[in-house]
Tab-separated table of C-alpha atoms in Angstrom:
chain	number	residue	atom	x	y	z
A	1	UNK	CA	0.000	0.000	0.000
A	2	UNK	CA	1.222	3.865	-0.795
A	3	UNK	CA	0.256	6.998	0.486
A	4	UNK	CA	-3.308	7.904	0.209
A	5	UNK	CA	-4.296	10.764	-1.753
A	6	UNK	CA	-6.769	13.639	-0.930
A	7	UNK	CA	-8.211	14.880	-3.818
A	8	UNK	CA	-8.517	18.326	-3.306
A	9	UNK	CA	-9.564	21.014	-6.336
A	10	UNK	CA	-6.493	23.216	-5.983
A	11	UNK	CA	-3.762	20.854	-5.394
A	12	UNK	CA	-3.186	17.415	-7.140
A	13	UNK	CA	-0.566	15.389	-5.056
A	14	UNK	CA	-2.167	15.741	-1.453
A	15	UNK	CA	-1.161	11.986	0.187
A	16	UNK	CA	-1.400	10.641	3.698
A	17	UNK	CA	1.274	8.567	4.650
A	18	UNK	CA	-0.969	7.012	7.128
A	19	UNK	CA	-1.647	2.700	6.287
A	20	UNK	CA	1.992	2.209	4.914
A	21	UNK	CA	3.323	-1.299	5.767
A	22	UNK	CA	6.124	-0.420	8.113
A	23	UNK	CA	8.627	-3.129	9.857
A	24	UNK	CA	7.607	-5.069	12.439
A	25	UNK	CA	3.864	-5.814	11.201
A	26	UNK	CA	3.076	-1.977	11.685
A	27	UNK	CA	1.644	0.945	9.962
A	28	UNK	CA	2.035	4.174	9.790
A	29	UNK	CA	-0.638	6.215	11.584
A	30	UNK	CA	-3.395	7.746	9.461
A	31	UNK	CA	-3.495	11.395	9.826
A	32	UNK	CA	-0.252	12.494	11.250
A	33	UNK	CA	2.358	13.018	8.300
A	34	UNK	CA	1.223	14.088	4.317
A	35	UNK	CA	3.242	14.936	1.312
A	36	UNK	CA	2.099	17.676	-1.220
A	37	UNK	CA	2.578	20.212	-4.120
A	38	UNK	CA	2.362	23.485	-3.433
A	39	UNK	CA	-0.865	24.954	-1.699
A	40	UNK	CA	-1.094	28.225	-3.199
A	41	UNK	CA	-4.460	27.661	-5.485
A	42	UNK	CA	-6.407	25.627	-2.692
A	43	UNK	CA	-10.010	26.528	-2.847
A	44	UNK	CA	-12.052	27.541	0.094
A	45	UNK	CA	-13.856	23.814	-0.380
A	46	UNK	CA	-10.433	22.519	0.022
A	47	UNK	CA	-9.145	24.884	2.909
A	48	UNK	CA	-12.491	23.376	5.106
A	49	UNK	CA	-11.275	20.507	4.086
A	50	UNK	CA	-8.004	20.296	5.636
A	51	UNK	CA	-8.735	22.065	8.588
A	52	UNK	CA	-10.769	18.752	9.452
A	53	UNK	CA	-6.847	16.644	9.497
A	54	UNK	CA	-6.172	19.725	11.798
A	55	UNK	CA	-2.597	20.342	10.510
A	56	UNK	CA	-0.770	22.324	12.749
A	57	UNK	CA	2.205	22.631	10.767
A	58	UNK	CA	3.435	23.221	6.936
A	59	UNK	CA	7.109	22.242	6.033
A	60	UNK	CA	7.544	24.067	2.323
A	61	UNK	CA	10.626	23.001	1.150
A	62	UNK	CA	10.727	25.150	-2.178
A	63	UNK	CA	13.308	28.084	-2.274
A	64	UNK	CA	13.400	31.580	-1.795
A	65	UNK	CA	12.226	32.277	-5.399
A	66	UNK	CA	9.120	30.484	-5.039
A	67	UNK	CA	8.015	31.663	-1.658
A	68	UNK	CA	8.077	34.944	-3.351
A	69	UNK	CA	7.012	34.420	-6.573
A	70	UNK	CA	3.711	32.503	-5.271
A	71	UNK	CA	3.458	33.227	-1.589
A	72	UNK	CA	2.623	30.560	1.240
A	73	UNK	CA	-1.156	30.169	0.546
A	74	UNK	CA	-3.597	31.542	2.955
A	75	UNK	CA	-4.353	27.964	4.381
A	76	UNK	CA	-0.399	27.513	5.215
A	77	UNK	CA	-0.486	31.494	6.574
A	78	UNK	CA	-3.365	30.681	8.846
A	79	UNK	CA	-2.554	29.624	12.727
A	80	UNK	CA	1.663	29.967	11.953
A	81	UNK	CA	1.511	27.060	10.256
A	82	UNK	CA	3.814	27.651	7.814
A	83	UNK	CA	7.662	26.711	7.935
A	84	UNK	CA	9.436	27.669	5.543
A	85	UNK	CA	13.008	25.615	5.182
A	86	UNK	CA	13.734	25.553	1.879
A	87	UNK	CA	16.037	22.374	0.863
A	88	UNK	CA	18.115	23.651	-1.632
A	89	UNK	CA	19.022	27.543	-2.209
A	90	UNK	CA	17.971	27.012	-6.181
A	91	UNK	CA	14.986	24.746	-7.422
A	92	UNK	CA	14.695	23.755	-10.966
A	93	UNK	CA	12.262	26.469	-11.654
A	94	UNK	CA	11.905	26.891	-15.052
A	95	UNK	CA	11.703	31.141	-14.557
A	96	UNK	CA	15.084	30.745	-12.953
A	97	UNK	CA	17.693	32.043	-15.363
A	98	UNK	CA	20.521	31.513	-12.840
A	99	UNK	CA	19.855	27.244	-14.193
A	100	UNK	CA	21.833	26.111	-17.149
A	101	UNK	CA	19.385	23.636	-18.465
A	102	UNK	CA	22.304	21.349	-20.110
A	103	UNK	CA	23.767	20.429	-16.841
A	104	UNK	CA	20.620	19.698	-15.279
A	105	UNK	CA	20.482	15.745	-13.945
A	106	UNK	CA	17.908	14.466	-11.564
A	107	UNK	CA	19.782	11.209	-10.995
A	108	UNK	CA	22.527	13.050	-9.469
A	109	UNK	CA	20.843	15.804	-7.767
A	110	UNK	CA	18.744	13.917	-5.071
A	111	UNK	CA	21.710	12.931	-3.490
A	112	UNK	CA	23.020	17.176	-3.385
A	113	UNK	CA	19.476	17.506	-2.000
A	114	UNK	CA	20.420	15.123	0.841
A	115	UNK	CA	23.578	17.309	1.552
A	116	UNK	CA	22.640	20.327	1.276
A	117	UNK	CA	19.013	19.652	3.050
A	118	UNK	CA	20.616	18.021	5.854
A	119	UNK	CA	19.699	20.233	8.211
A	120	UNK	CA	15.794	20.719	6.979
A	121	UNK	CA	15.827	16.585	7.052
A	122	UNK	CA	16.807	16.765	10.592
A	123	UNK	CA	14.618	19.406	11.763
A	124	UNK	CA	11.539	17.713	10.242
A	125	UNK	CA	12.122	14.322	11.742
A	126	UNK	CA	12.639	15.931	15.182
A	127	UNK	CA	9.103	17.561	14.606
A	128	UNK	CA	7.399	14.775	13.790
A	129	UNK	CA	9.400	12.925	16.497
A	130	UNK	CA	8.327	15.130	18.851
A	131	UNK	CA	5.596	14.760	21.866
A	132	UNK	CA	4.202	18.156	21.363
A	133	UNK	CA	4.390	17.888	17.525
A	134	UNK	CA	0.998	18.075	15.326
A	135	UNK	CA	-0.155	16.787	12.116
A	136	UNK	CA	2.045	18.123	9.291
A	137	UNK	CA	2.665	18.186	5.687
A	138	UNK	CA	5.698	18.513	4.101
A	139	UNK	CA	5.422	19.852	0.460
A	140	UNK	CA	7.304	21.774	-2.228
A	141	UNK	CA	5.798	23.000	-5.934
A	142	UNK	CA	4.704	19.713	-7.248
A	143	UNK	CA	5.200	17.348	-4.109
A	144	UNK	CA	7.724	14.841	-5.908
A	145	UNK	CA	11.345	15.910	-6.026
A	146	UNK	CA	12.468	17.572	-2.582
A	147	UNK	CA	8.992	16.558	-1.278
A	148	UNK	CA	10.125	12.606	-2.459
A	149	UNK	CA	13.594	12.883	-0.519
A	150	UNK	CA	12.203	13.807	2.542
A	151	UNK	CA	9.115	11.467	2.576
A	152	UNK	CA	11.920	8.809	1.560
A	153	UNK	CA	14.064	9.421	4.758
A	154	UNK	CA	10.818	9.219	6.637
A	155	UNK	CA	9.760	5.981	5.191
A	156	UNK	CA	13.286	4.612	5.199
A	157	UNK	CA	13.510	5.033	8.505
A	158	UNK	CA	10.312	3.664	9.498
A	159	UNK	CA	10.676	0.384	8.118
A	160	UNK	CA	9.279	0.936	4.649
A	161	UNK	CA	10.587	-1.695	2.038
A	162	UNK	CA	12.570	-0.005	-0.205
A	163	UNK	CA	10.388	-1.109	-3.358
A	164	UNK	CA	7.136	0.483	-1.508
A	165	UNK	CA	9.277	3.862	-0.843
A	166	UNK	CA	9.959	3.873	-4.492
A	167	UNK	CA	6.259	3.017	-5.756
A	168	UNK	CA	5.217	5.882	-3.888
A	169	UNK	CA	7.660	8.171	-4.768
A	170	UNK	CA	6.889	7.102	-9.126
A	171	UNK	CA	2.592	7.693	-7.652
A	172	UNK	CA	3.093	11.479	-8.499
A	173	UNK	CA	3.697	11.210	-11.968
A	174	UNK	CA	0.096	10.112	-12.227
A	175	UNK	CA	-1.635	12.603	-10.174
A	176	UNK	CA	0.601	15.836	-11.682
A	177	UNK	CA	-0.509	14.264	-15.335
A	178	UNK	CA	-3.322	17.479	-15.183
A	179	UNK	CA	-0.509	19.684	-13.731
A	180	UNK	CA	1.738	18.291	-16.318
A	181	UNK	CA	-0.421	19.082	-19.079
A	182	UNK	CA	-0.647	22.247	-18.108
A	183	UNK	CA	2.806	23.442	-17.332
A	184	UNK	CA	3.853	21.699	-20.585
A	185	UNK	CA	1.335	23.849	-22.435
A	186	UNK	CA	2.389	27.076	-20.656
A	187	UNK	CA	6.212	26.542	-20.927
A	188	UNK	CA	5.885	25.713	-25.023
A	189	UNK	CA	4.248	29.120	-25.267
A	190	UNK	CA	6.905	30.323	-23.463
A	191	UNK	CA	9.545	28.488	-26.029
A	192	UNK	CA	10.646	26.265	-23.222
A	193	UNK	CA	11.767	22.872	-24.409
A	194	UNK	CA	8.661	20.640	-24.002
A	195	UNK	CA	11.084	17.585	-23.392
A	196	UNK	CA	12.827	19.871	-20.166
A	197	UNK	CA	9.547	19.978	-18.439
A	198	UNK	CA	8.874	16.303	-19.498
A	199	UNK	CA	11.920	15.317	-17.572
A	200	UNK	CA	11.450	17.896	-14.666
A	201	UNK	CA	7.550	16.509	-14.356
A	202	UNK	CA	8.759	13.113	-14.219
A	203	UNK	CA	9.398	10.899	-11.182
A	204	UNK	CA	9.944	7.527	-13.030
A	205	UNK	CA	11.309	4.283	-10.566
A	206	UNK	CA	14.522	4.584	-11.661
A	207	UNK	CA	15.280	7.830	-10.008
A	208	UNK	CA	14.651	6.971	-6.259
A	209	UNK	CA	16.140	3.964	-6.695
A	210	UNK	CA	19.506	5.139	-7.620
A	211	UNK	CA	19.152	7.946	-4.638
A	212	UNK	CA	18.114	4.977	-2.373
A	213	UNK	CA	21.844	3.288	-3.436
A	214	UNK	CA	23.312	6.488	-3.650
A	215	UNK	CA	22.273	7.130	-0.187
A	216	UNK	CA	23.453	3.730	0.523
A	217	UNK	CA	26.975	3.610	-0.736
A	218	UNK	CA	27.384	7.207	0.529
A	219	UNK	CA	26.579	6.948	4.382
A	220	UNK	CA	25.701	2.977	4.403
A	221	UNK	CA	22.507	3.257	5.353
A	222	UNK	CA	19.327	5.542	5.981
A	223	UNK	CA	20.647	5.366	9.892
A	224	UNK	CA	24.370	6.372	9.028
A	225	UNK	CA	22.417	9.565	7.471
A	226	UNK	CA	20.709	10.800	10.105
A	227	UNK	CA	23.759	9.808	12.572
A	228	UNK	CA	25.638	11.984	10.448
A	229	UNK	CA	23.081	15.019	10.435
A	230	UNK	CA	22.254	14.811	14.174
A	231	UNK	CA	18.954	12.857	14.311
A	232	UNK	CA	19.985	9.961	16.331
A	233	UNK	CA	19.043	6.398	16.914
A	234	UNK	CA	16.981	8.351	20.174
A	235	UNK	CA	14.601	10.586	17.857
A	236	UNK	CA	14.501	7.802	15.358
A	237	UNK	CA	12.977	5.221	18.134
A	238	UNK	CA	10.646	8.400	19.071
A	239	UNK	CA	9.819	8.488	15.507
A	240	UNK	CA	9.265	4.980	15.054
A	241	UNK	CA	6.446	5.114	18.732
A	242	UNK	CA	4.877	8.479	17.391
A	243	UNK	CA	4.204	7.288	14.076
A	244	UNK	CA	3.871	3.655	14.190
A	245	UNK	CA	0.790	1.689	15.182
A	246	UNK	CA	0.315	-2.160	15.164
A	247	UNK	CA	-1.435	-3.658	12.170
C-alpha cells in the first residue's frame, strides 16, 4: 500500500502517509504526516477541508524564489503554520535564469538535495518525532522531487521496504498528469523545451532507486544519514512510537 491521496480542487498530489506497511507488522498512523505540491491555489472547499486533518504545521521546502514568486497560501499562513526551510538555495524552476538547463540531472541531484538539506531533514524528523508535535505536511511546488527525498528518509527510517518507498515516490507522476499538461502547455508558449519539463515533471522508478543506493553507498545506510546530520538512533525510536501503530 502507498500513500493515500486527498483529492482536493487546488492541489493534485495531497497523500497521507498514514496505512503504509512499516517493519515489524506496523503501519504508519493515518493522519499524522502528508506529502504535497504546493498549496497556493487551494479553494475555500479545500481549505475546510483540511482544517478537518487539523494540521498544525506546513514544512515548504521550495526556495526563496518560489516563496516569493507565489506566496505561502492563505491555508499555510493561517494559525503559523507555515515553515518555511527551503532544501536547496535554487529549485529547478523553469523562470530561474541563474539554471543552465544542459547540466541539469535528476539522478545526481537527489543525493546534493540530501547534503545540502541536511539540516531541513533533521529538523523535520525531530518535529514529527516530537511529543508536542501536530499533524504536518511537508510539500514543495509539485510534491515529488524535494517533497520525495524527505518522505523517503521518513519511510526509510520507518521500516518501509525499499520497493514500496519507491512506488510511492513514481505515484506522483500520475496525479501531476493534469498539472503536467498544463505546465507543458504554458512553458511551449513560453519556447521552453517541451522535453525539459517532461523530464522535470517526471518521477519515473529509476530515479529513487539510484538515490536509495546512492544514499546507501554514501553513508551505508538511511541510519548512518541521520547519525551523520544529528537525528539519532533516540529521535529515530521516538519516531518509530509516534508514528507507528500495530497492524
Amino acid at each position: 500500500m502507498t500513500s493515500v491521496r486527498v483529492p482536493l480542487e487546488g492541489a493534485y498530489n495531497f497523500r497521507d502517509l498514514g496505512g503504509i506497511e512499516a517493519a515489524g507488522a506496523a503501519r504508519i498512523r493515518p493522519g499524522l504526516v502528508f506529502r504535497s505540491d504546493r498549496l497556493t491555489n487551494l479553494t475555500p472547499t479545500d481549505e475546510a477541508r483540511l482544517e478537518l486533518l487539523r494540521i498544525g504545521r506546513v514544512f515548504d521546502l521550495r526556495s526563496d524564489l518560489e516563496l516569493a514568486h507565489d506566496g505561502p497560501g492563505a491555508f499555510s499562513s493561517r494559525l503559523e503554520r507555515h515553515r518555511h526551510v527551503p532544501l536547496v538555495k535554487v529549485s529547478l524552476s523553469l523562470g530561474d535564469s541563474r539554471i543552465d538547463w544542459t547540466k541539469v540531472d535528476l539522478q545526481n541531484r537527489y543525493l546534493d538535495m540530501l547534503e545540502e538539506g541536511a539540516p531541513v531533514v533533521r529538523e523535520v524528523v525531530e518535529y514529527l518525532a516530537s511529543s508536542h508535535a501536530q499533524p504536518a505536511v511537508i510539500h514543495c511546488t509539485g510534491g515529488k522531487d524535494r517533497t520525495g527525498v524527505v518522505t523517503a528518509v521518513l519511510l526509510r527510517v520507518l521500516g518501509v521496504a525499499d520497493s514500496v518507498v519507491i512506488e510511492d515516490y513514481a505515484m506522483s507522476e500520475r496525479y501531476l498528469q493534469p498539472f503536467v499538461e498544463a505546465t507543458r502547455a504554458l512553458m511551449e508558449r513560453e519556447g521552453y523545451d517541451p522535453e525539459i519539463v517532461l523530464y522535470l515533471c517526471g518521477s519515473p522508478a529509476e530515479r529513487m532507486e539510484k538515490m536509495i543506493a546512492d544514499m546507501d553507498a554514501r553513508w551505508g545506510s538511511v541510519s548512518g544519514y541521520l547519525d551523520e546530520i544529528g537525528a539519532g538512533e533516540a529521535t529515530r525510536a521516538a519516531l518509530r512510537l509516534r508514528l507507528l501503530q500495530n497492524s
